[in-house]
Coordinates of C-alpha atoms in Angstrom, one line a residue:
X1 CA -187.5 -125.3 120.1
X2 CA -185.0 -128.0 118.0
X3 CA -181.2 -126.8 118.6
X4 CA -180.3 -126.5 115.2
X5 CA -177.3 -129.6 114.6
X6 CA -173.7 -127.3 113.3
X7 CA -170.9 -128.3 111.3
X8 CA -167.9 -126.3 111.5
X9 CA -165.5 -126.3 109.1
X10 CA -161.7 -124.5 109.6
X11 CA -159.7 -123.9 106.1
X12 CA -156.2 -123.2 106.0
X13 CA -155.5 -120.5 102.5
X14 CA -153.6 -120.5 99.8
X15 CA -150.3 -119.7 101.2
X16 CA -148.9 -120.1 104.6
X17 CA -146.2 -122.4 104.1
X18 CA -145.7 -126.4 103.4
X19 CA -143.7 -128.3 106.1
X20 CA -146.4 -128.5 108.5
X21 CA -150.0 -126.7 108.8
X22 CA -150.5 -123.5 110.2
X23 CA -151.4 -124.1 114.4
X24 CA -155.1 -121.8 113.6
X25 CA -157.2 -124.4 112.2
X26 CA -155.3 -127.1 114.7
X27 CA -156.1 -124.7 117.6
X28 CA -159.5 -123.9 117.3
X29 CA -160.9 -127.3 115.4
X30 CA -159.5 -128.3 119.2
X31 CA -161.2 -125.8 121.6
X32 CA -164.5 -126.7 119.4
X33 CA -164.2 -130.4 120.2
X34 CA -163.3 -130.1 123.7
X35 CA -167.1 -127.9 124.0
X36 CA -168.4 -131.2 121.7
X37 CA -169.1 -129.1 119.3
X38 CA -168.3 -131.1 115.6
X39 CA -165.4 -129.4 114.0
X40 CA -163.4 -130.6 111.1
X41 CA -160.5 -128.8 109.3
X42 CA -158.7 -128.7 105.6
X43 CA -155.4 -127.2 104.7
X44 CA -156.2 -126.2 100.9
X45 CA -152.7 -124.4 101.0
X46 CA -151.5 -127.6 100.3
X47 CA -154.3 -128.8 98.4
X48 CA -153.2 -126.2 96.0
X49 CA -149.6 -126.9 95.4
X50 CA -149.7 -130.5 95.1
X51 CA -152.8 -130.5 92.6
X52 CA -150.3 -128.5 90.9
X53 CA -147.3 -130.4 90.6
X54 CA -148.1 -133.1 89.0
X55 CA -147.9 -133.6 85.0
X56 CA -150.9 -133.1 84.3
X57 CA -151.0 -129.4 86.8
X58 CA -147.4 -128.6 85.0
X59 CA -149.2 -129.5 81.0
X60 CA -151.7 -126.7 81.7
X61 CA -149.0 -124.9 82.9
X62 CA -147.5 -125.4 79.9
X63 CA -150.1 -124.5 77.9
X64 CA -150.7 -120.4 79.9
X65 CA -146.4 -120.5 79.3
X66 CA -147.1 -120.8 75.1
X67 CA -150.0 -118.4 74.8
X68 CA -147.4 -115.9 75.7
X69 CA -146.0 -113.6 73.6
X70 CA -142.0 -115.6 73.2
X71 CA -141.2 -111.4 74.0
X72 CA -142.9 -111.0 77.2
X73 CA -141.5 -114.5 78.4
X74 CA -139.1 -114.1 80.8
X75 CA -135.5 -117.0 81.6
X76 CA -137.8 -118.9 84.0
X77 CA -140.3 -119.5 81.5
X78 CA -137.7 -120.1 78.6
X79 CA -136.0 -122.5 80.8
X80 CA -139.2 -124.3 81.5
X81 CA -140.1 -124.4 78.2
X82 CA -137.7 -125.6 77.0
X83 CA -136.7 -128.3 79.3
X84 CA -140.6 -129.1 79.6
X85 CA -140.6 -133.4 79.0
X86 CA -138.1 -133.5 82.3
X87 CA -139.9 -131.5 84.7
X88 CA -143.1 -133.6 83.5
X89 CA -141.1 -136.5 84.4
X90 CA -139.9 -135.1 87.3
X91 CA -141.8 -133.7 89.6
X92 CA -144.1 -137.1 90.9
X93 CA -140.8 -138.3 92.2
X94 CA -139.7 -134.6 93.8
X95 CA -142.6 -134.1 95.6
X96 CA -142.5 -138.0 97.0
X97 CA -139.0 -137.1 97.6
X98 CA -139.7 -134.0 99.6
X99 CA -142.4 -135.4 101.6
X100 CA -140.4 -138.0 102.9
X101 CA -142.1 -140.6 101.0
X102 CA -138.5 -142.2 98.5
X103 CA -135.6 -141.3 100.2
X104 CA -133.6 -143.2 97.7
X105 CA -134.1 -140.9 94.8
X106 CA -131.3 -138.7 97.1
X107 CA -128.3 -139.9 95.2
X108 CA -129.9 -139.3 92.1
X109 CA -131.2 -136.1 92.7
X110 CA -127.7 -135.3 94.6
X111 CA -125.4 -136.3 91.6
X112 CA -127.7 -133.1 89.5
X113 CA -128.5 -136.2 86.5
X114 CA -132.2 -135.8 86.9
X115 CA -133.4 -132.5 87.6
X116 CA -133.9 -129.8 85.0
X117 CA -132.2 -126.9 86.6
X118 CA -133.5 -123.3 85.4
X119 CA -132.3 -119.9 87.0
X120 CA -133.1 -121.2 90.6
X121 CA -130.0 -123.9 90.7
X122 CA -127.3 -119.9 90.1
X123 CA -127.7 -120.0 94.1
X124 CA -125.7 -122.8 93.7
X125 CA -122.4 -120.6 92.6
X126 CA -122.4 -119.1 96.4
X127 CA -121.1 -122.5 97.5
X128 CA -118.7 -123.0 94.5
X129 CA -117.2 -119.8 94.6
X130 CA -117.0 -119.9 98.5
X131 CA -115.5 -123.3 97.9
X132 CA -112.5 -122.0 95.9
X133 CA -110.7 -121.5 98.9
X134 CA -110.6 -124.8 99.7
X135 CA -108.7 -127.4 99.0
X136 CA -109.6 -129.9 96.5
X137 CA -112.9 -132.4 96.9
X138 CA -116.8 -131.6 95.6
X139 CA -117.0 -127.8 95.6
X140 CA -120.6 -128.5 97.8
X141 CA -119.5 -131.0 99.5
X142 CA -118.2 -127.2 101.4
X143 CA -121.6 -126.7 102.1
X144 CA -123.0 -129.7 103.2
X145 CA -120.1 -132.5 104.1
X146 CA -119.7 -135.8 102.6
X147 CA -122.8 -137.1 104.1
X148 CA -125.3 -135.1 103.2
X149 CA -126.7 -136.4 100.6
X150 CA -130.1 -136.1 101.6
X151 CA -130.1 -132.3 102.9
X152 CA -127.7 -131.9 99.1
X153 CA -130.9 -133.6 97.2
X154 CA -133.4 -131.6 99.5
X155 CA -132.1 -128.0 98.5
X156 CA -132.0 -129.0 95.1
X157 CA -135.0 -130.1 95.2
X158 CA -136.5 -127.4 96.6
X159 CA -134.8 -124.7 93.7
X160 CA -136.6 -127.2 91.3
X161 CA -139.9 -126.1 93.2
X162 CA -138.6 -122.5 93.5
X163 CA -137.8 -122.6 89.7
X164 CA -141.3 -123.6 89.0
X165 CA -143.1 -121.1 91.8
X166 CA -141.3 -118.5 89.1
X167 CA -143.0 -119.9 85.9
X168 CA -146.7 -119.9 87.4
X169 CA -145.7 -116.3 88.8
X170 CA -145.0 -115.2 85.7
X171 CA -146.9 -117.1 82.8
X172 CA -150.0 -118.3 84.9
X173 CA -151.3 -115.2 87.5
X174 CA -148.1 -112.5 88.6
X175 CA -149.2 -112.4 91.9
X176 CA -148.3 -116.3 92.7
X177 CA -146.1 -117.1 95.6
X178 CA -145.5 -120.3 98.3
X179 CA -145.3 -117.1 101.1
X180 CA -146.9 -113.5 99.7
X181 CA -149.8 -114.8 97.8
X182 CA -151.2 -111.4 96.2
X183 CA -150.0 -109.9 99.2
X184 CA -150.1 -106.5 97.9
X185 CA -154.4 -106.5 97.5
X186 CA -154.5 -106.9 102.0
X187 CA -151.5 -105.2 103.0
X188 CA -152.0 -101.8 104.6
X189 CA -154.8 -101.2 101.6
X190 CA -157.2 -98.8 102.8
X191 CA -159.6 -99.1 99.9
X192 CA -161.2 -102.7 99.0
X193 CA -161.0 -101.5 95.0
X194 CA -157.9 -103.4 94.6
X195 CA -159.3 -106.7 95.9
X196 CA -162.5 -106.4 94.6
X197 CA -161.2 -105.9 90.9
X198 CA -159.2 -108.8 91.3
X199 CA -161.8 -111.0 92.4
X200 CA -164.3 -109.5 90.2
X201 CA -161.2 -110.4 87.1
X202 CA -161.4 -113.7 84.9
X203 CA -160.3 -116.9 86.8
X204 CA -157.0 -118.0 86.4
X205 CA -155.2 -121.4 86.7
X206 CA -154.4 -121.2 90.2
X207 CA -158.6 -119.7 90.9
X208 CA -160.0 -122.6 88.7
X209 CA -158.1 -124.6 90.7
X210 CA -158.9 -123.7 93.7
X211 CA -162.2 -123.8 93.3
X212 CA -162.7 -127.3 92.4
X213 CA -160.3 -128.3 95.6
X214 CA -163.0 -126.2 97.3
X215 CA -166.4 -127.4 95.4
X216 CA -164.2 -131.4 96.6
X217 CA -164.0 -129.6 100.1
X218 CA -167.5 -129.2 100.7
X219 CA -168.8 -132.4 99.7
X220 CA -166.2 -133.8 101.7
X221 CA -167.5 -131.9 105.4
X222 CA -170.7 -131.1 104.8
X223 CA -170.4 -127.8 106.8
X224 CA -173.0 -125.8 108.0
X225 CA -170.0 -122.9 109.4
X226 CA -167.3 -122.2 107.0
X227 CA -163.9 -120.2 109.5
X228 CA -161.2 -119.1 106.9
X229 CA -158.1 -118.5 108.8
X230 CA -155.8 -115.7 107.7
X231 CA -152.9 -115.1 109.0
X232 CA -151.2 -112.9 106.6
X233 CA -151.8 -110.1 104.1
X234 CA -150.6 -113.1 102.0
X235 CA -153.5 -115.8 102.0
X236 CA -156.6 -113.1 101.9
X237 CA -157.2 -113.0 98.0
X238 CA -157.4 -117.2 98.2
X239 CA -159.3 -117.0 101.0
X240 CA -162.2 -114.7 99.3
X241 CA -161.7 -116.2 96.4
X242 CA -162.5 -119.3 98.5
X243 CA -166.1 -117.3 100.2
X244 CA -166.2 -116.5 96.6
X245 CA -166.6 -120.3 95.1
X246 CA -169.0 -121.3 98.2
X247 CA -171.8 -118.3 97.7
X248 CA -172.2 -119.0 94.3
X249 CA -172.8 -122.9 95.0
X250 CA -174.0 -122.9 98.3
X251 CA -174.8 -119.3 99.5
X252 CA -176.8 -121.2 103.0
X253 CA -173.2 -121.8 104.3
X254 CA -172.0 -119.2 106.8
X255 CA -168.7 -118.3 106.4
X256 CA -166.6 -115.7 109.3
X257 CA -163.3 -114.7 108.7
X258 CA -160.8 -114.4 111.3
X259 CA -157.0 -114.6 112.1
X260 CA -154.1 -112.7 112.2
X261 CA -154.2 -110.2 109.5
X262 CA -158.1 -109.6 110.6
X263 CA -156.7 -109.1 114.1
X264 CA -154.0 -106.7 113.1
X265 CA -155.4 -104.7 109.9
X266 CA -158.7 -104.5 109.5
X267 CA -159.7 -102.9 113.2
X268 CA -161.7 -100.6 111.6
X269 CA -163.1 -102.0 109.3
X270 CA -166.0 -100.4 107.3
X271 CA -166.1 -101.7 103.9
X272 CA -169.6 -103.5 103.1
X273 CA -168.8 -105.3 99.8
X274 CA -166.6 -107.4 101.8
X275 CA -169.5 -109.0 103.6
X276 CA -170.7 -110.0 99.8
X277 CA -168.6 -112.6 100.3
X278 CA -168.6 -113.5 103.7
X279 CA -170.7 -113.3 106.5
X280 CA -168.8 -112.2 110.3
X281 CA -165.8 -110.8 110.8
X282 CA -163.9 -111.1 114.5
X283 CA -161.4 -110.1 115.5
X284 CA -158.6 -111.2 118.3
X285 CA -159.2 -114.5 120.2
X286 CA -161.3 -116.6 118.2
X287 CA -162.6 -119.1 121.0
X288 CA -165.4 -116.8 122.8
X289 CA -166.2 -114.9 119.6
X290 CA -166.3 -118.6 117.8
X291 CA -169.1 -119.5 121.0
X292 CA -170.7 -116.8 120.6
X293 CA -171.4 -117.1 116.8
X294 CA -172.5 -120.6 117.2
X295 CA -174.3 -120.4 119.4
X296 CA -176.2 -117.7 117.5
X297 CA -176.6 -119.9 114.9
X298 CA -178.4 -122.2 117.0
X299 CA -180.9 -120.0 117.8
X300 CA -178.8 -119.8 121.6
X301 CA -178.7 -115.6 121.6
X302 CA -179.3 -112.5 119.8
X303 CA -177.2 -110.8 117.4
X304 CA -176.9 -108.5 119.4
X305 CA -175.2 -110.5 121.8
X306 CA -172.4 -111.6 119.8
X307 CA -168.8 -110.9 120.9
X308 CA -166.0 -108.8 119.0
X309 CA -167.9 -109.5 115.7
X310 CA -168.2 -107.4 112.7
X311 CA -171.4 -107.9 110.4
X312 CA -173.6 -105.7 107.8
X313 CA -176.7 -104.7 108.2
X314 CA -178.7 -102.3 106.1
X315 CA -176.0 -102.2 103.7
X316 CA -173.2 -100.8 106.3
X317 CA -171.6 -102.3 108.4
X318 CA -171.4 -102.5 111.9
X319 CA -169.7 -103.7 114.5
X320 CA -170.8 -105.6 117.9
X321 CA -169.2 -106.7 120.9
X322 CA -170.4 -107.3 124.5
X323 CA -168.5 -107.9 126.6
X324 CA -167.6 -111.4 128.3
X325 CA -164.2 -112.7 129.6
X326 CA -162.3 -114.7 127.2
X327 CA -161.7 -117.7 127.2
X328 CA -158.3 -118.9 129.9
X329 CA -155.4 -120.3 128.2
X330 CA -155.4 -123.2 130.9
X331 CA -158.9 -123.8 129.1
X332 CA -158.3 -123.6 125.4
X333 CA -157.6 -127.8 125.0
X334 CA -155.7 -129.1 123.5
X335 CA -154.8 -128.2 119.8
X336 CA -155.6 -131.1 116.8
X337 CA -154.0 -132.6 113.3
X338 CA -157.2 -135.1 112.7
X339 CA -158.5 -134.5 109.5
X340 CA -155.1 -132.7 107.9
X341 CA -152.9 -134.7 105.5
X342 CA -149.6 -134.9 107.4
X343 CA -148.1 -137.0 105.1
X344 CA -148.2 -135.2 102.5
X345 CA -146.7 -132.0 104.0
X346 CA -143.0 -131.2 102.5
X347 CA -139.7 -130.5 104.0
X348 CA -138.0 -127.8 102.3
X349 CA -134.7 -126.5 102.4
X350 CA -134.9 -123.0 100.8
X351 CA -130.9 -122.3 102.7
X352 CA -128.4 -124.6 103.9
X353 CA -128.2 -122.9 107.5
X354 CA -128.7 -125.4 109.9
X355 CA -130.4 -123.1 112.8
X356 CA -132.1 -120.8 109.2
X357 CA -133.5 -124.3 107.5
X358 CA -136.5 -125.0 110.8
X359 CA -137.9 -122.7 109.3
X360 CA -139.2 -125.1 106.4
X361 CA -137.6 -128.6 106.7
X362 CA -139.3 -131.0 108.7
X363 CA -142.9 -131.5 110.6
X364 CA -143.1 -129.6 113.5
X365 CA -146.5 -129.9 115.8
X366 CA -146.8 -126.0 116.8
X367 CA -147.7 -125.6 120.5
X368 CA -148.1 -121.6 122.7
X369 CA -146.5 -121.7 125.9
X370 CA -148.5 -118.9 127.2
X371 CA -150.9 -116.4 125.6
X372 CA -149.8 -113.0 124.8
X373 CA -146.5 -111.3 126.0
X374 CA -145.2 -110.9 129.4
X375 CA -142.5 -107.8 128.7
X376 CA -145.2 -105.8 126.5
X377 CA -143.2 -103.1 125.7
X378 CA -141.4 -102.4 122.7
X379 CA -141.9 -99.5 120.8
X380 CA -142.0 -101.7 117.7
X381 CA -144.8 -103.6 118.4
X382 CA -149.0 -103.2 118.5
X383 CA -148.6 -103.9 122.1
X384 CA -151.7 -102.3 122.2
X385 CA -153.2 -105.6 121.1
X386 CA -155.0 -108.5 122.4
X387 CA -153.2 -111.6 121.1
X388 CA -149.9 -109.2 123.0
X389 CA -151.4 -107.5 125.8
X390 CA -153.4 -110.0 127.1
X391 CA -151.0 -112.2 129.0
X392 CA -152.0 -115.6 130.7
X393 CA -150.1 -119.1 130.5
X394 CA -150.9 -122.7 131.7
X395 CA -149.2 -124.9 134.3
X396 CA -146.4 -126.6 133.1
X397 CA -148.4 -130.3 133.8
X398 CA -151.4 -128.7 130.8
X399 CA -148.7 -128.0 128.7
X400 CA -147.3 -131.4 129.4
X401 CA -150.4 -132.7 128.6
X402 CA -151.0 -131.6 125.4
X403 CA -147.8 -132.6 124.4
X404 CA -148.1 -136.0 125.0
X405 CA -151.5 -135.9 123.4
X406 CA -150.6 -134.8 119.9
X407 CA -146.9 -137.6 119.8
X408 CA -149.9 -140.0 120.5
X409 CA -151.6 -138.7 117.7
X410 CA -149.7 -137.4 115.1
X411 CA -146.8 -139.4 115.7
X412 CA -144.5 -136.9 115.3
X413 CA -142.5 -135.5 118.3
X414 CA -141.1 -132.2 117.8
X415 CA -142.5 -128.5 118.8
X416 CA -142.4 -125.2 117.4
X417 CA -143.7 -123.6 120.6
X418 CA -145.0 -120.0 118.5
X419 CA -145.2 -117.6 121.3
X420 CA -144.1 -113.4 120.7
X421 CA -141.6 -114.1 123.8
X422 CA -141.9 -117.6 125.9
X423 CA -141.2 -116.3 129.6
X424 CA -138.3 -117.8 130.8
X425 CA -140.0 -118.9 134.2
X426 CA -142.9 -121.6 131.9
X427 CA -140.0 -122.7 130.1
X428 CA -138.2 -123.3 133.3
X429 CA -141.0 -125.6 134.2
X430 CA -141.8 -126.8 130.7
X431 CA -138.3 -128.0 131.1
X432 CA -138.4 -129.5 134.4
X433 CA -141.8 -131.7 133.5
X434 CA -140.3 -133.1 130.1
X435 CA -137.6 -134.1 132.5
X436 CA -139.9 -135.7 135.6
X437 CA -141.6 -137.5 133.0
X438 CA -138.7 -138.8 130.3
X439 CA -140.4 -137.5 127.7
X440 CA -138.2 -137.6 124.6
X441 CA -139.2 -134.4 122.8
X442 CA -137.2 -131.8 120.0
X443 CA -138.3 -127.9 120.1
X444 CA -137.1 -124.6 119.8
X445 CA -139.4 -121.4 120.1
X446 CA -139.1 -118.0 120.5
X447 CA -137.4 -115.6 123.7
X448 CA -136.2 -112.3 124.5
X449 CA -132.5 -112.4 124.8
X450 CA -133.2 -111.7 129.0
X451 CA -130.5 -112.3 131.5
X452 CA -132.8 -114.8 133.5
X453 CA -131.7 -117.1 130.6
X454 CA -127.9 -118.4 132.4
X455 CA -125.5 -120.5 130.7
X456 CA -127.6 -123.4 133.7
X457 CA -131.1 -123.3 132.0
X458 CA -129.4 -122.7 128.6
X459 CA -128.5 -126.4 130.0
X460 CA -131.3 -127.4 131.7
X461 CA -134.0 -126.6 128.2
X462 CA -131.1 -128.4 126.2
X463 CA -131.9 -131.9 128.8
X464 CA -135.1 -131.8 128.0
X465 CA -135.2 -131.6 124.1
X466 CA -134.4 -127.8 123.5
X467 CA -132.4 -127.8 119.5
X468 CA -132.5 -124.3 119.1
X469 CA -134.1 -120.5 119.8
X470 CA -134.7 -116.8 117.9
X471 CA -134.7 -113.9 119.9
X472 CA -135.0 -110.5 119.0
X473 CA -131.4 -108.5 118.8
X474 CA -133.5 -105.7 116.4
X475 CA -131.7 -102.9 116.3
X476 CA -127.3 -104.0 117.4
X477 CA -127.3 -100.4 119.3
X478 CA -128.0 -99.9 122.7
X479 CA -129.2 -96.1 122.3
X480 CA -131.9 -97.4 119.7
X481 CA -132.6 -100.9 122.3
X482 CA -132.7 -98.2 124.9
X483 CA -135.1 -96.1 122.7
X484 CA -137.2 -99.8 121.3
X485 CA -137.8 -100.2 125.8
X486 CA -135.9 -104.1 124.3
X487 CA -135.1 -104.0 128.5
X488 CA -131.5 -105.4 126.8
X489 CA -127.9 -104.4 125.7
X490 CA -125.8 -106.0 123.2
X491 CA -123.4 -107.2 126.0
X492 CA -126.4 -108.8 127.5
X493 CA -127.1 -110.3 124.4
X494 CA -123.7 -111.3 123.8
X495 CA -123.6 -113.3 126.8
X496 CA -127.0 -115.4 126.7
X497 CA -126.9 -116.2 123.2
X498 CA -123.4 -117.8 124.1
X499 CA -125.1 -119.5 126.9
X500 CA -127.3 -121.0 124.8
X501 CA -124.9 -122.3 122.5
X502 CA -122.8 -123.5 124.6
X503 CA -125.4 -125.5 125.0
X504 CA -125.0 -127.0 121.7
X505 CA -129.1 -124.8 121.5
X506 CA -128.8 -122.8 117.8
X507 CA -129.7 -119.2 117.6
X508 CA -131.3 -117.0 115.3
X509 CA -131.6 -112.9 115.9
X510 CA -134.3 -111.1 114.5
X511 CA -132.1 -107.8 112.9
X512 CA -134.4 -104.5 112.3
X513 CA -132.8 -101.6 110.1
X514 CA -134.6 -98.2 109.5
X515 CA -135.9 -98.0 112.7
X516 CA -137.0 -93.9 113.6
X517 CA -133.2 -91.5 114.4
X518 CA -131.8 -94.8 112.8
X519 CA -128.0 -92.8 111.4
X520 CA -126.2 -95.0 108.6
X521 CA -123.1 -95.0 111.6
X522 CA -125.6 -97.1 113.9
X523 CA -126.4 -98.8 110.5
X524 CA -122.4 -99.7 110.0
X525 CA -122.1 -99.9 113.7
X526 CA -125.3 -102.8 114.3
X527 CA -123.2 -105.3 111.4
X528 CA -119.8 -104.9 112.7
X529 CA -121.5 -106.3 116.3
X530 CA -123.5 -109.2 114.6
X531 CA -120.1 -109.6 112.8
X532 CA -118.6 -110.1 116.3
X533 CA -121.4 -112.2 117.7
X534 CA -120.7 -114.8 114.6
X535 CA -117.3 -114.5 114.4
X536 CA -117.6 -116.1 118.0
X537 CA -120.3 -118.6 117.9
X538 CA -122.8 -116.4 119.8
X539 CA -125.7 -117.0 117.8
X540 CA -125.8 -119.1 113.9
X541 CA -128.9 -117.7 112.1
X542 CA -130.4 -114.1 111.3
X543 CA -132.9 -112.4 109.2
X544 CA -132.4 -108.7 108.7
X545 CA -135.8 -106.7 108.1
X546 CA -137.5 -103.0 107.1
X547 CA -138.9 -101.5 110.1
X548 CA -142.3 -100.7 109.8
X549 CA -144.5 -98.3 112.0
X550 CA -148.0 -99.4 112.6
X551 CA -150.5 -98.2 113.5
X552 CA -151.1 -99.8 117.2
X553 CA -147.5 -99.3 118.1
X554 CA -145.4 -97.1 120.7
X555 CA -144.1 -95.7 117.4
X556 CA -147.7 -95.3 115.9
X557 CA -149.4 -93.6 118.5
X558 CA -146.5 -90.6 120.0
X559 CA -144.3 -90.6 116.8
X560 CA -142.6 -86.9 118.7
X561 CA -141.3 -89.1 121.2
X562 CA -139.3 -90.9 118.9
X563 CA -138.2 -88.2 117.1
X564 CA -140.6 -88.6 113.5
X565 CA -143.1 -87.3 112.0
X566 CA -146.5 -89.7 110.4
X567 CA -147.6 -89.3 106.6
X568 CA -151.4 -89.2 107.1
X569 CA -153.4 -92.0 105.3
X570 CA -156.1 -91.3 103.0
X571 CA -159.9 -92.7 104.0
X572 CA -159.4 -96.1 105.3
X573 CA -162.6 -98.0 104.6
X574 CA -160.7 -101.9 104.5
X575 CA -156.8 -102.6 106.1
X576 CA -155.0 -100.3 108.4
X577 CA -151.8 -101.5 109.5
X578 CA -148.3 -100.2 108.9
X579 CA -147.9 -95.8 108.1
X580 CA -144.9 -94.0 106.6
X581 CA -143.2 -91.1 108.5
X582 CA -140.7 -88.6 107.8
X583 CA -137.1 -89.4 109.8
X584 CA -135.1 -86.0 110.1
X585 CA -132.3 -88.9 109.7
X586 CA -133.3 -88.6 105.5
X587 CA -131.2 -92.3 105.7
X588 CA -131.6 -93.9 102.6
X589 CA -132.3 -97.2 104.9
X590 CA -133.4 -99.2 101.4
X591 CA -129.7 -98.7 100.2
X592 CA -128.1 -100.2 103.6
X593 CA -130.3 -102.7 103.6
X594 CA -129.4 -104.7 100.3
X595 CA -125.5 -104.4 102.5
X596 CA -127.3 -105.5 105.7
X597 CA -129.1 -108.9 103.9
X598 CA -125.7 -109.7 101.5
X599 CA -124.1 -109.5 104.8
X600 CA -126.6 -111.8 106.6
X601 CA -126.4 -114.0 103.7
X602 CA -122.6 -114.9 104.1
X603 CA -122.7 -114.8 108.0
X604 CA -124.7 -117.3 107.9
X605 CA -122.7 -119.6 105.5
X606 CA -119.3 -118.8 107.3
X607 CA -118.2 -116.3 104.1
X608 CA -116.6 -112.9 105.0
X609 CA -116.1 -112.9 108.9
X610 CA -112.7 -111.6 108.4
X611 CA -113.5 -108.9 106.0
X612 CA -114.4 -104.9 107.1
X613 CA -118.1 -104.2 107.2
X614 CA -117.7 -101.6 105.0
X615 CA -117.0 -103.6 102.4
X616 CA -120.9 -104.9 102.0
X617 CA -121.9 -101.7 101.2
X618 CA -119.4 -100.8 98.3
X619 CA -122.3 -100.4 95.9
X620 CA -123.3 -96.9 97.6
X621 CA -122.6 -94.0 95.7
X622 CA -120.7 -92.7 98.7
X623 CA -118.4 -94.5 101.2
X624 CA -119.9 -95.3 105.3
X625 CA -118.2 -94.9 107.6
X626 CA -115.5 -96.7 109.8
X627 CA -117.1 -98.5 112.4
X628 CA -116.8 -97.0 116.2
X629 CA -117.5 -100.9 117.8
X630 CA -114.0 -102.3 119.4
X631 CA -112.8 -105.4 117.3
X632 CA -113.0 -107.7 119.9
X633 CA -115.8 -106.0 121.6
X634 CA -118.3 -109.2 122.1
X635 CA -115.1 -111.4 123.0
X636 CA -114.7 -109.2 125.9
X637 CA -117.8 -109.3 126.7
X638 CA -118.0 -113.0 127.2
X639 CA -114.4 -112.9 128.8
X640 CA -116.2 -110.7 132.0
X641 CA -118.7 -113.2 131.8
X642 CA -116.4 -116.7 132.1
X643 CA -114.4 -114.1 135.2
X644 CA -117.7 -113.0 137.1

């Protein structure tokens, strides 16, 4: 019997990110090609944005906006209609500028003479207000410096695009967003009903454009199997719209759904309607399930020998898993970006902070130092799932071979290591190998702020090309860090982050609020620690996010150990991840979060570091308590390190 040929197309659905390809398709395409399988890839998220943000695309958006009753139009829509001719004439040049194809346009954009300015430009007043205390000069020079024309222009061009995204949301599709597109239809959604209703509704302009792009991509690549990678809830709706188009036009094409969202939220999938759109749903690392699936489609194995795969049989969802060893991390091959339009991604500058901008500015080759997490103890993390629990490394030689191959293919020497927490031992070996080969790259990644990162190791990492590190400080409270099983203390984090900063490496801290038993006093004290970390040059960037209890985390699996009671979930046939809980402290964390986010935004711009942290909570009806943290706690901790 002749084995059927099989062509695999991996798709990035809207929306993920615009400055660089989401890496899942690059990983899978590289792996499949290493096994002799014909594999290609496309980024429909980028293609959608580039199709909408054209003169013709804006004309279509204007038509939808004019069809709205005037009373329904938001400030963003009014600004768009009032200045439409300027939007239409500048959209093409702005996109070219953000793609790096017309750098000289920066001078006109930075002078604020070229672009129409909608509500998003009010953000510039933050910098103007901050500059009022400075003496003389251009207020925006406070933020960008005298020579920052390119950065100033990129920030303004980003505000311009954000204004247009608001118009799309307000006049075309209320679910639209550059990141969280229709997220509420998928995230921890127990029933498929809301998604089914959205998919059955008349298509929006965005849906119509995505439909056209999907058909064009199918015509170009002629796949037998389409892989839809859904890393976030905000990518599922568009992924299923793509699947809907494929099934309507080419029902013979097989479709498999996978990715981070699937791996965390669809583990108990029991919704047969999803299989009207896709044929297979695979869990966890994709290499082994895909090899099994491809062999099944080539009639080399039976359906009963699929690996970690949901299918529909006789109208019901069935999970099939024939246990086979996963492909070792050492053997997954080198990611490839072949087929993706690397020169068309948009370098955006949402925030002026030099560390924070890395997530949206520049085209970074994404790579993983190790699979899983070597620590895998944090009580808020999904430590029971494969992407955390299965820890495997590759040799430094293999990693640098991959780096060299990627640089040769893409012409880009910037790397973002996207590990859950890159292991110090592997990073040291990687730095040794990069220095031995004299390979000049720039790289950044995510770590635990553990004591292994000595000042000497930090300097070695910097010498090898490390420019930035992010890591979880979470709630800056030793009591809560212990409860979280984070394995670090505030004093230790201060010393480690200062070591990175002293080596010229930018540091970003992930911060959390609303953890079980966290009190108002804990929150105030945590913010004071954060203020002192900024003040002492330990960290340059941070982000506060609200704690969410997931069913796969130690907190969700044993809530009594953390002093909380879980709120029972309704019957779940679709997505299951976040779960509500009752905390006996009764703290209004949402109200506190407003002050925390405002504080961190200002700290990242160097504003308010000399203010009492209680000032950030002035919006609350009751005053918050004075911090219990000693005024120079972080400074003293750093002095103890220096004298040790």
